[in-house]
PDB file of C-alpha atoms in Angstrom:
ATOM      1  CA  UNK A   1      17.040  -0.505   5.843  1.00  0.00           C
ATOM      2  CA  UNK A   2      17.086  -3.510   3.277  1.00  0.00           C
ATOM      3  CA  UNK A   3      18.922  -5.303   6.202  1.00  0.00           C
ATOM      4  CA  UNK A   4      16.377  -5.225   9.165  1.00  0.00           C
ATOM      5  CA  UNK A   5      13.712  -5.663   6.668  1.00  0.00           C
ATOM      6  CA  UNK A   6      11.065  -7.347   7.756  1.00  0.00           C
ATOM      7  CA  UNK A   7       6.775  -8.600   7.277  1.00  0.00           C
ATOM      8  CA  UNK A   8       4.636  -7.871   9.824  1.00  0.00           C
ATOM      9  CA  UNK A   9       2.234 -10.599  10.056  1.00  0.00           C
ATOM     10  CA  UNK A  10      -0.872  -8.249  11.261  1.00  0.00           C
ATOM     11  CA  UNK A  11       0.010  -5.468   8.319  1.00  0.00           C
ATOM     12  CA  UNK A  12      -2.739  -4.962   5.517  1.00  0.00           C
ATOM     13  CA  UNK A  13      -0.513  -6.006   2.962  1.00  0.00           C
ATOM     14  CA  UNK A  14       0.101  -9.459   4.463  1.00  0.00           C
ATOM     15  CA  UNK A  15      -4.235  -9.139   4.827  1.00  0.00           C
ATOM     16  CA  UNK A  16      -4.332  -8.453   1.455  1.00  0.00           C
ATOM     17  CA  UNK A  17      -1.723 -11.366   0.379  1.00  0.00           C
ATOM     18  CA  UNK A  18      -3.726 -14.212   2.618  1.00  0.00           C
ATOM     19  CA  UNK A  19      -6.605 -13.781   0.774  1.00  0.00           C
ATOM     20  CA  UNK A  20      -5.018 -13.963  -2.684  1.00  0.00           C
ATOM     21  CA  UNK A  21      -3.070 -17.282  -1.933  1.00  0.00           C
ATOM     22  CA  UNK A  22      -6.187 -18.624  -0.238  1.00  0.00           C
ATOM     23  CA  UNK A  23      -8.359 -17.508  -3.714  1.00  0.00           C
ATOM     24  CA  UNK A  24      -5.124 -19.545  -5.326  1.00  0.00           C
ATOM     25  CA  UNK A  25      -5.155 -22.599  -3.137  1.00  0.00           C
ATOM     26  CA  UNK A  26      -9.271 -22.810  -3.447  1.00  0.00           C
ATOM     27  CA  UNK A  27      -8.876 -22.710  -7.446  1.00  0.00           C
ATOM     28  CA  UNK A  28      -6.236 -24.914  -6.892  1.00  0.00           C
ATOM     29  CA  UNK A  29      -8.025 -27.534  -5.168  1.00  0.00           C
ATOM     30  CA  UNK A  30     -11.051 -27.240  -7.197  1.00  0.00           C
ATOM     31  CA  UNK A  31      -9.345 -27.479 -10.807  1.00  0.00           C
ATOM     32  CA  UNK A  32      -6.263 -29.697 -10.599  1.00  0.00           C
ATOM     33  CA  UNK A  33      -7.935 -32.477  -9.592  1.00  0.00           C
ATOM     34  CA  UNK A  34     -10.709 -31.842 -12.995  1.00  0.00           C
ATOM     35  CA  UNK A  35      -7.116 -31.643 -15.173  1.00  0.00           C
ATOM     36  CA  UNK A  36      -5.602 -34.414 -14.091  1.00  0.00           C
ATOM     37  CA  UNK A  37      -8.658 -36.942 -14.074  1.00  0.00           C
ATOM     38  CA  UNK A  38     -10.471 -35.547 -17.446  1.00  0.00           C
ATOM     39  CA  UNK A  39      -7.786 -33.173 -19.108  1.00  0.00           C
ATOM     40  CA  UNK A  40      -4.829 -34.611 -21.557  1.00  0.00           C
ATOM     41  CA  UNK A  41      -1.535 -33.896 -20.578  1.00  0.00           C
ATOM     42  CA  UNK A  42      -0.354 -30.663 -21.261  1.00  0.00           C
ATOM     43  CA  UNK A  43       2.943 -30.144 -20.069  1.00  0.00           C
ATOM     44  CA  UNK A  44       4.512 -27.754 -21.917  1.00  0.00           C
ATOM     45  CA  UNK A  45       1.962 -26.816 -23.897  1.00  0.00           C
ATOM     46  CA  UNK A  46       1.536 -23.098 -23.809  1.00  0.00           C
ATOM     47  CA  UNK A  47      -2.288 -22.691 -23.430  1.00  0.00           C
ATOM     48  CA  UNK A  48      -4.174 -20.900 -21.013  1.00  0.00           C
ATOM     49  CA  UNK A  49      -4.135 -22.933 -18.091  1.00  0.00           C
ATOM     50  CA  UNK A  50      -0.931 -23.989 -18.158  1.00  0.00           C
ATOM     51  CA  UNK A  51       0.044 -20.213 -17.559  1.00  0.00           C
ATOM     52  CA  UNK A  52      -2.479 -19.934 -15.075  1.00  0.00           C
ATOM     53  CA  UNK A  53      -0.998 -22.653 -13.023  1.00  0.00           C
ATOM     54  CA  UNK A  54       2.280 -21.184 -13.637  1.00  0.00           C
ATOM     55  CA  UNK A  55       1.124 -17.903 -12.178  1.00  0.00           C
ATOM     56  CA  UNK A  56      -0.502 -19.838  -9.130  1.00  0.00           C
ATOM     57  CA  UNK A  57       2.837 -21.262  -8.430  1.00  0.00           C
ATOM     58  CA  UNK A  58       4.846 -17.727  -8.744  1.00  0.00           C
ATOM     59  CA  UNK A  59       2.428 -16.976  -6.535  1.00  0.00           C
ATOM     60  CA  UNK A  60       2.933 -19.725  -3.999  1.00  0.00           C
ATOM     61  CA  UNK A  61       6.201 -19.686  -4.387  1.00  0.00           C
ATOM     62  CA  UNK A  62       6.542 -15.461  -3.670  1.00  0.00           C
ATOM     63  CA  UNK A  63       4.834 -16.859  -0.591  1.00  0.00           C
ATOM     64  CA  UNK A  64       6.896 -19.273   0.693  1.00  0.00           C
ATOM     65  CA  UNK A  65       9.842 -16.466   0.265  1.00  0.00           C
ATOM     66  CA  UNK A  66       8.199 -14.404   2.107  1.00  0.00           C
ATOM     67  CA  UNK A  67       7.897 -16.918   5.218  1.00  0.00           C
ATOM     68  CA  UNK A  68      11.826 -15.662   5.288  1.00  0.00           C
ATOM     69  CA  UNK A  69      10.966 -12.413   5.831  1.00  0.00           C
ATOM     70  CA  UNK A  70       7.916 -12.773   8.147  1.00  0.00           C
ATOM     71  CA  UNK A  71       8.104 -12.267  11.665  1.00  0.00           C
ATOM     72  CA  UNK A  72       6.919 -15.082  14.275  1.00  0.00           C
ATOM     73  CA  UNK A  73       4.745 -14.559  17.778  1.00  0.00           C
ATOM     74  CA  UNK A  74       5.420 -17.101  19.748  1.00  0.00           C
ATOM     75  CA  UNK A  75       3.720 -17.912  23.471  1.00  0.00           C
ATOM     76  CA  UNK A  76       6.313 -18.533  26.059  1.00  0.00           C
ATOM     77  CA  UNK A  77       5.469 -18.412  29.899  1.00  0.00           C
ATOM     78  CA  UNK A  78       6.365 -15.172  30.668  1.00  0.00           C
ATOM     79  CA  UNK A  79       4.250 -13.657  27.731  1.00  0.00           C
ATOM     80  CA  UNK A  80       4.089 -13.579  23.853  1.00  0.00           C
ATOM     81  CA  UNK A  81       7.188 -12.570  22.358  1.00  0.00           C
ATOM     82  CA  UNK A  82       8.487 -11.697  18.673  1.00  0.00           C
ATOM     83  CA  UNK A  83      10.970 -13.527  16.770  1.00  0.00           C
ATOM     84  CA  UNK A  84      13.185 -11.044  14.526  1.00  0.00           C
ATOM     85  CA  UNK A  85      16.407 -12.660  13.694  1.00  0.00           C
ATOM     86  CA  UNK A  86      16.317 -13.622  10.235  1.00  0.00           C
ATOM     87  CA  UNK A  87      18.453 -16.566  11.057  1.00  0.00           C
ATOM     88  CA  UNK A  88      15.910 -18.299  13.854  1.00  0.00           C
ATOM     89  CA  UNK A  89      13.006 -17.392  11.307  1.00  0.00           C
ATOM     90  CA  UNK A  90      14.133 -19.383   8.389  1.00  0.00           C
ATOM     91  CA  UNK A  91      15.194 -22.247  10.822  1.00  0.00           C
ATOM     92  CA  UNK A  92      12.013 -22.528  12.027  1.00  0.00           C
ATOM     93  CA  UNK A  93      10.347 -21.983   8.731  1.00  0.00           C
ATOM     94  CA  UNK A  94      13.168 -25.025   7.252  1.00  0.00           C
ATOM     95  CA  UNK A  95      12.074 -27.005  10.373  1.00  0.00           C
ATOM     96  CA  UNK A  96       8.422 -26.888   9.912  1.00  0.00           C
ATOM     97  CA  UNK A  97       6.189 -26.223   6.197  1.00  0.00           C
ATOM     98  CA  UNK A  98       9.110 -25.578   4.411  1.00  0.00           C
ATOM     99  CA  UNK A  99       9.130 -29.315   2.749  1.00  0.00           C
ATOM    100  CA  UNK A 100       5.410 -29.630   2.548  1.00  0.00           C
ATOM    101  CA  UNK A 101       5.246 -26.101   1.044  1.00  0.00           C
ATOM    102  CA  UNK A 102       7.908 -26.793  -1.484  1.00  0.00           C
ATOM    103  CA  UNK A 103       6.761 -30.516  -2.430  1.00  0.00           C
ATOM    104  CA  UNK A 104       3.005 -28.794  -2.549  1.00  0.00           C
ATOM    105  CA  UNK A 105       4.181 -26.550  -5.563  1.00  0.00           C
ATOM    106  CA  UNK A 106       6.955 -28.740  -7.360  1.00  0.00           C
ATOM    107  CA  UNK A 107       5.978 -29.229 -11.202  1.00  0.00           C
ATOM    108  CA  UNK A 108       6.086 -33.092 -11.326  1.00  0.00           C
ATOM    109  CA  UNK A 109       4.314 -32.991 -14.932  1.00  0.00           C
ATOM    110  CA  UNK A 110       7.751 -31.747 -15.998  1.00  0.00           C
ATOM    111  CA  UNK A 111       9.359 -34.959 -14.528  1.00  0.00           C
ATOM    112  CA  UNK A 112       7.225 -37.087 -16.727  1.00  0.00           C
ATOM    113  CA  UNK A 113       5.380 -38.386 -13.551  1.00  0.00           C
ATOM    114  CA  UNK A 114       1.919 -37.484 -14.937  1.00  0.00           C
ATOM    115  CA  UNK A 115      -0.107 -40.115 -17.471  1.00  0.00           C
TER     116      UNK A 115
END
């Protein structure tokens, strides 16, 4: 049901989804810091790379909702166990990358913060 719906971390689709946001944060890394060091501002500019990094960030931001969704292992002394309340996920998702994840794909150019 849409209610106990869940992501298993160990599924192929979440497999399959690691290694497209880590294709997205290596492109990432490797071209953002060539645009913003030899590349004139383009914010809001409709060319090709600005839709490219607007896909990266739909896709890094479908990521972070899925963190919502995903369930946690965590070692405790009796064993591993499984978190599955949607309620302690996101609280420990809010507590921990949350910030850093949402900071990571903010679009400052639109702020006027780029030169």
């Amino acid at each position: 049901t849409a209610r106990s719906f869940l992501l298993d971390p160990h599924s192929n689709y979440i497999k399959y989804w690691d290694l497209t946001v880590a294709v997205a944060l290596v492109f990432t890394a490797m071209v953002t810091p060539y645009e913003v060091a030899f590349l004139a501002s383009t914010a809001g500019d409709m060319d090709g790379l600005f839709v490219l990094n607007r896909l990266l960030d739909g896709i890094f931001l479908k990521d972070m909702a899925m963190q919502f969704f995903m369930k946690v292992q965590v070692k405790t002394k009796q064993g591993s166990v499984w978190i599955k309340r949607k309620t302690e996920i996101a609280k420990r998702y809010l507590k921990g990358w949350f910030i850093i994840d949402l900071v990571s794909i903010f679009p400052f150019e639109f702020l006027g913060f780029d030169s």
